[in-house]
XYZ file of C-alpha atoms in Angstrom:
319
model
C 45.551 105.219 78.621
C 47.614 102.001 77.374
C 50.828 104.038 78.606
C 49.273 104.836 81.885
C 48.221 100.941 82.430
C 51.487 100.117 81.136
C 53.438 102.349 83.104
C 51.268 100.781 86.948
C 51.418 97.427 85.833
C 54.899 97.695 85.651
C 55.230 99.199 89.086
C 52.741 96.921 90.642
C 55.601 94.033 89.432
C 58.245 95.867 90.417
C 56.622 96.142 93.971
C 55.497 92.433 93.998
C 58.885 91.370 93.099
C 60.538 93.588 95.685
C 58.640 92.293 98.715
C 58.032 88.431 97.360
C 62.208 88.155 96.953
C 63.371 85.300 97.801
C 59.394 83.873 97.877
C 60.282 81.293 99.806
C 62.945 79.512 97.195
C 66.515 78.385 98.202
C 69.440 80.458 98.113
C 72.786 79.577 97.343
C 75.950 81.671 98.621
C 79.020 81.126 96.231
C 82.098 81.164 97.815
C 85.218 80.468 95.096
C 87.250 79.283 98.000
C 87.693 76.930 100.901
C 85.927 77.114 103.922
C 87.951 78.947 106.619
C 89.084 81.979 104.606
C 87.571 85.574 105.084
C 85.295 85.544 102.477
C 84.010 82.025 103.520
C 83.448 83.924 107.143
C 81.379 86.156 105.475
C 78.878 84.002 103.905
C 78.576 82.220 106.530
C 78.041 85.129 108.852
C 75.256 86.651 106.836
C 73.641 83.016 105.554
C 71.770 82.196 109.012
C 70.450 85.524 109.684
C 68.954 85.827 105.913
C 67.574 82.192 106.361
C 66.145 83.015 109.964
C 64.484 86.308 108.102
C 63.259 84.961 105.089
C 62.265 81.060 106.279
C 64.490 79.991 103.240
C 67.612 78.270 103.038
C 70.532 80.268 102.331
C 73.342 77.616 101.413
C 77.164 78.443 101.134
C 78.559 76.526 98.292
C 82.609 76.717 98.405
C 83.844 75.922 94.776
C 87.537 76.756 95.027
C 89.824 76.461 92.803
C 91.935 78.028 89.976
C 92.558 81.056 91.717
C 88.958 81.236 92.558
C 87.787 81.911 89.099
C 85.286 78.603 89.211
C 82.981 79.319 91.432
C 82.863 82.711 89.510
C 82.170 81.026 86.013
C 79.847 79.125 88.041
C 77.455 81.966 89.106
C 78.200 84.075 85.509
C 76.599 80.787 84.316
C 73.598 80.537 87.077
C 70.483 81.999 86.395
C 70.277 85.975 86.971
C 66.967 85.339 89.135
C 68.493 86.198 92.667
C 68.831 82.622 93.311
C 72.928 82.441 93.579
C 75.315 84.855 95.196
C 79.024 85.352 94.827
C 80.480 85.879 97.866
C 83.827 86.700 96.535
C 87.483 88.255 97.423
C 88.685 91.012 95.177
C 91.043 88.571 93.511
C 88.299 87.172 90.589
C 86.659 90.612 90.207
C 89.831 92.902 89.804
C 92.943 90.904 90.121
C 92.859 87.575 88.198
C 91.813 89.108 85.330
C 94.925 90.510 84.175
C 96.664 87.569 84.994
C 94.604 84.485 83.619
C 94.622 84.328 79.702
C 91.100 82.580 78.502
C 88.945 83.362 81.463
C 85.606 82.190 81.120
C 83.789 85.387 82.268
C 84.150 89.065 81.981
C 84.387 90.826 85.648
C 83.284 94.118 84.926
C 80.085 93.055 82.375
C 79.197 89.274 83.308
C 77.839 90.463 87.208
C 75.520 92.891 88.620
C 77.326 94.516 91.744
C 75.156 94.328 94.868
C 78.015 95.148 97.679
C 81.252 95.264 99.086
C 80.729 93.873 102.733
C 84.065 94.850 104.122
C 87.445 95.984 104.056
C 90.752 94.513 105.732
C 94.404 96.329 105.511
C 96.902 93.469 105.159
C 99.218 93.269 107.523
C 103.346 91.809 107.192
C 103.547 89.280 109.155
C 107.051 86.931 110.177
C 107.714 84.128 112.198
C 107.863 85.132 116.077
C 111.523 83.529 115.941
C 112.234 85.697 112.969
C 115.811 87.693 112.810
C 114.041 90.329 111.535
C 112.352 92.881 113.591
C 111.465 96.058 111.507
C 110.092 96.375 108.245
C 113.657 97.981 108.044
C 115.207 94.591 108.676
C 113.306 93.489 106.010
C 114.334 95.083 102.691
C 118.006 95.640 104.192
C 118.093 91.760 104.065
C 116.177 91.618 100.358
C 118.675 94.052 99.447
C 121.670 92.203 100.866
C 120.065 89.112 99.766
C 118.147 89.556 96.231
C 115.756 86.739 95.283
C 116.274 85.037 98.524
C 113.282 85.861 101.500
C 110.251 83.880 100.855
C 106.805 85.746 101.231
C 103.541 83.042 101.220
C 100.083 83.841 99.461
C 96.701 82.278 100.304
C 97.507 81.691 96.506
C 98.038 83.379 92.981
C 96.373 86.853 92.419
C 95.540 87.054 96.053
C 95.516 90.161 97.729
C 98.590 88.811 100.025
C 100.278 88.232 96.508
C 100.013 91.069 94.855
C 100.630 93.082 97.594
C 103.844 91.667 98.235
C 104.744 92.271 94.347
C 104.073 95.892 94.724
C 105.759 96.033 98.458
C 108.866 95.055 95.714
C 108.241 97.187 93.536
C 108.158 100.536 95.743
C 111.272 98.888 97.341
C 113.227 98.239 94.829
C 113.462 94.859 95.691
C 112.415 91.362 95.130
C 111.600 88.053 97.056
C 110.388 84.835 96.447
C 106.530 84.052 95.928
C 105.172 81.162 97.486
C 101.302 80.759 96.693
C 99.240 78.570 98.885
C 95.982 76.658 98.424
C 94.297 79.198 100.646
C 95.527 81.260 103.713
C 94.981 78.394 106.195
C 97.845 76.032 105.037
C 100.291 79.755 104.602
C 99.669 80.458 108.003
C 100.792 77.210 109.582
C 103.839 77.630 107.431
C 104.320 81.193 108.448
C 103.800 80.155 111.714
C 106.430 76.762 111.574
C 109.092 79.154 109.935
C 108.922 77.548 106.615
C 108.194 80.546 104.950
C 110.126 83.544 105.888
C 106.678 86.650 105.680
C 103.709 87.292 104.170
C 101.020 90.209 104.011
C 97.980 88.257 105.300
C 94.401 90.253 106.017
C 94.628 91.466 109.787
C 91.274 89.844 110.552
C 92.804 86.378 109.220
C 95.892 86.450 111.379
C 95.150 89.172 114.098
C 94.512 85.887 116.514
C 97.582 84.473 115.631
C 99.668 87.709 116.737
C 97.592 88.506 119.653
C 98.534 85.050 120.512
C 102.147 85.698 120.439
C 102.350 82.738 117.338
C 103.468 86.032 114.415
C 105.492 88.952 114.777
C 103.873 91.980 112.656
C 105.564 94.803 111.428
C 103.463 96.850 109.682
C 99.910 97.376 108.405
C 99.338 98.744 104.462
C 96.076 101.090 105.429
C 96.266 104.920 105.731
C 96.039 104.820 109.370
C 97.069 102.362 111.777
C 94.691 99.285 112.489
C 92.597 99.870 115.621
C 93.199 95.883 116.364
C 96.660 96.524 115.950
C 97.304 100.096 117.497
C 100.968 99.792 118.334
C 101.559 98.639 114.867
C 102.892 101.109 112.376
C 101.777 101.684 109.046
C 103.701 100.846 105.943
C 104.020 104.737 105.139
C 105.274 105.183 108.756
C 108.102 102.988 108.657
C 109.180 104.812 105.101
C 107.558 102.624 102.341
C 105.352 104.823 100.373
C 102.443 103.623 98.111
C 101.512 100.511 99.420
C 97.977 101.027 100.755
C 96.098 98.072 100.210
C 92.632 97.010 101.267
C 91.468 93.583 100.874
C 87.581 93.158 100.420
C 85.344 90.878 100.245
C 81.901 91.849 98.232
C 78.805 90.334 96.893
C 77.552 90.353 93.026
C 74.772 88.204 91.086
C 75.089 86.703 87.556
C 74.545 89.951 85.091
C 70.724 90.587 83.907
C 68.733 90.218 87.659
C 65.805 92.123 87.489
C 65.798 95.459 89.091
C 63.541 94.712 91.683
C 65.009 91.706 93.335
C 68.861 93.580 92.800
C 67.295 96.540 94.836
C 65.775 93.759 97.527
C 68.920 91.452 97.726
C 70.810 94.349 98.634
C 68.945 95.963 101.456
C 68.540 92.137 102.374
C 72.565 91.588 102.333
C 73.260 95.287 103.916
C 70.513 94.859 106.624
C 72.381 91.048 108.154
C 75.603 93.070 107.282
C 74.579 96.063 109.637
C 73.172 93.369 112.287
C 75.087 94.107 115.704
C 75.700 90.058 115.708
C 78.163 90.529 112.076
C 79.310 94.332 112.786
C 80.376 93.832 116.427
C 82.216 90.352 115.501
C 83.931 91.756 112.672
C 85.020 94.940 113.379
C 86.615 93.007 116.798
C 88.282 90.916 114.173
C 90.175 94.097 112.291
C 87.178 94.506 109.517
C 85.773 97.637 108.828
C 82.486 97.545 107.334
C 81.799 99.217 103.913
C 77.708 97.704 103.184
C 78.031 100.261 100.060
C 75.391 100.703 96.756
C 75.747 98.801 93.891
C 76.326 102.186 91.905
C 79.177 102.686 94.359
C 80.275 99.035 94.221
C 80.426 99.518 90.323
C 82.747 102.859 90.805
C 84.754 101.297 93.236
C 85.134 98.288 90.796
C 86.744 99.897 87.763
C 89.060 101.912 90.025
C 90.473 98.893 91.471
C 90.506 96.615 88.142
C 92.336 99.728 86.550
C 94.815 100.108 89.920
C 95.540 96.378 90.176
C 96.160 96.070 85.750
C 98.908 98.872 86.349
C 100.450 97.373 89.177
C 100.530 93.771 87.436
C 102.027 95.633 84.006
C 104.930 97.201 86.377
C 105.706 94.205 87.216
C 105.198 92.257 84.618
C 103.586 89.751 86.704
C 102.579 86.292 86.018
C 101.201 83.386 87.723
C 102.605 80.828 85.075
């Protein structure tokens, strides 16, 4: 009889907890970057439509900085009680990791995975003046000119980064790294012609091409990007390998209870799914992934392991 009372009164809290989440208490939306950036337009895309829902407030906090691995010690830190979010990049959860000695969290055991929102190929982009027309042009000038083209980063262990490095590696050649503070300041260089290229998330710069201000040459998804249908894909123009997604996800500080992990995700997934995010972003170049934290988890080891072989290879460093 004490098992059986046990056993309801446990799923009578389970249930309260479920439907009371957030129960009326602020929410805060950790963004480890500044504002402006594609996983800042994701918090702030699903922040009103949870507050209008819920009659709480759902607040985007951007602590940037160090690669964006403080606003991720931040919410390892925070209390696991469904009270903070990180709205995050892949660079803190699989990337960074192999590349910062003395990091002040562990990514695949300090957070409980709730979802990745969405996906993004990268695309190369170049200056519209450019010389260089092909992704051809391209390595038959690193080639010709070792160590010498420039290729800007929203910063170190980005996506744009690292894709870059392995664009190198499957090359056989090598150009210069320049990380920026975020993707903002890179593009107005990429734009001025201070920088020579870059592999920047389509959504980020897709405005930018479409208004003639970057040339792109090629996209790093399987397929070609439905924004971007006359662009070909990195396989197409004869560099194998370099498939690269860039995604931006959501995860809670490690230990929240099962019940309000279950609720924050169909919470997140149902503003995700709303026709007022989906339409906007998939116009934008995202595709939208809204998977289980199970699958999340899976999806995490594959690409912590992927991105740890590719920084070995390379022996890359942000030093």
């Amino acid at each position: 009889m004490k098992k059986i009372l046990a056993a309801t009164l446990a799923a009578l809290s389970f249930a309260a907890a479920a439907n009371t989440w957030p129960d009326g208490k602020p929410v805060t939306l950790v963004v480890p970057f500044p504002p402006g950036g594609s996983t800042d337009q994701v918090a702030r895309a699903v922040g009103p439509l949870l507050s209008e829902k819920y009659k709480t407030t759902f607040t985007v906090d951007n602590r940037a900085g160090a690669t964006g691995t403080i606003g991720a010690t931040f919410v390892k830190r925070a209390p696991a009680d469904g009270s903070t979010f990180l709205v995050t990049s892949l660079g803190p959860l699989v990337i960074v990791p192999h590349l910062v000695k003395g990091l002040q969290y562990d990514a695949l055991k300090d957070f409980d995975t709730i979802t990745v929102a969405v996906q993004s190929p990268n695309v190369l982009v170049v200056p519209t003046n450019s010389p260089h027309k092909s992704v051809a042009d391209v390595i038959a000038f690193q080639k010709a000119n070792p160590g010498k083209m420039s290729f800007a980063s929203a910063g170190n262990g980005s996506s744009d980064h690292l894709t870059a490095e392995l664009f190198w590696q499957q090359t056989g050649t090598q150009g210069v790294h320049i990380p920026y503070k975020g993707g903002a300041p890179a593009h107005t260089d990429i734009m001025g012609g201070q920088v020579d290229a870059s592999f920047q998330n389509v959504n980020s710069v897709i405005g930018y091409i479409k208004a003639g201000k970057m040339r792109p040459l090629a996209v790093t998804s399987a397929k070609r990007s439905p924004v971007l249908p006359d662009v070909p894909t990195l396989a197409e123009a004869g560099v194998k390998n370099v498939e690269v997604a860039s995604w931006q996800a959501i995860v809670a500080p490690k230990g929240l209870p099962p019940a309000v992990r279950t609720q924050a995700h169909a919470a997140f997934a149902e503003a995700l799914n709303d026709p007022r995010v989906k339409d906007k972003f998939t116009s934008i170049g995202f595709e939208m992934v809204v998977n289980t934290p199970a699958e999340f988890a899976a999806f995490q080891q594959r690409e912590y392991a992927r991105w740890k072989q590719v920084i070995e290879a390379g022996k890359i460093t942000i030093d």
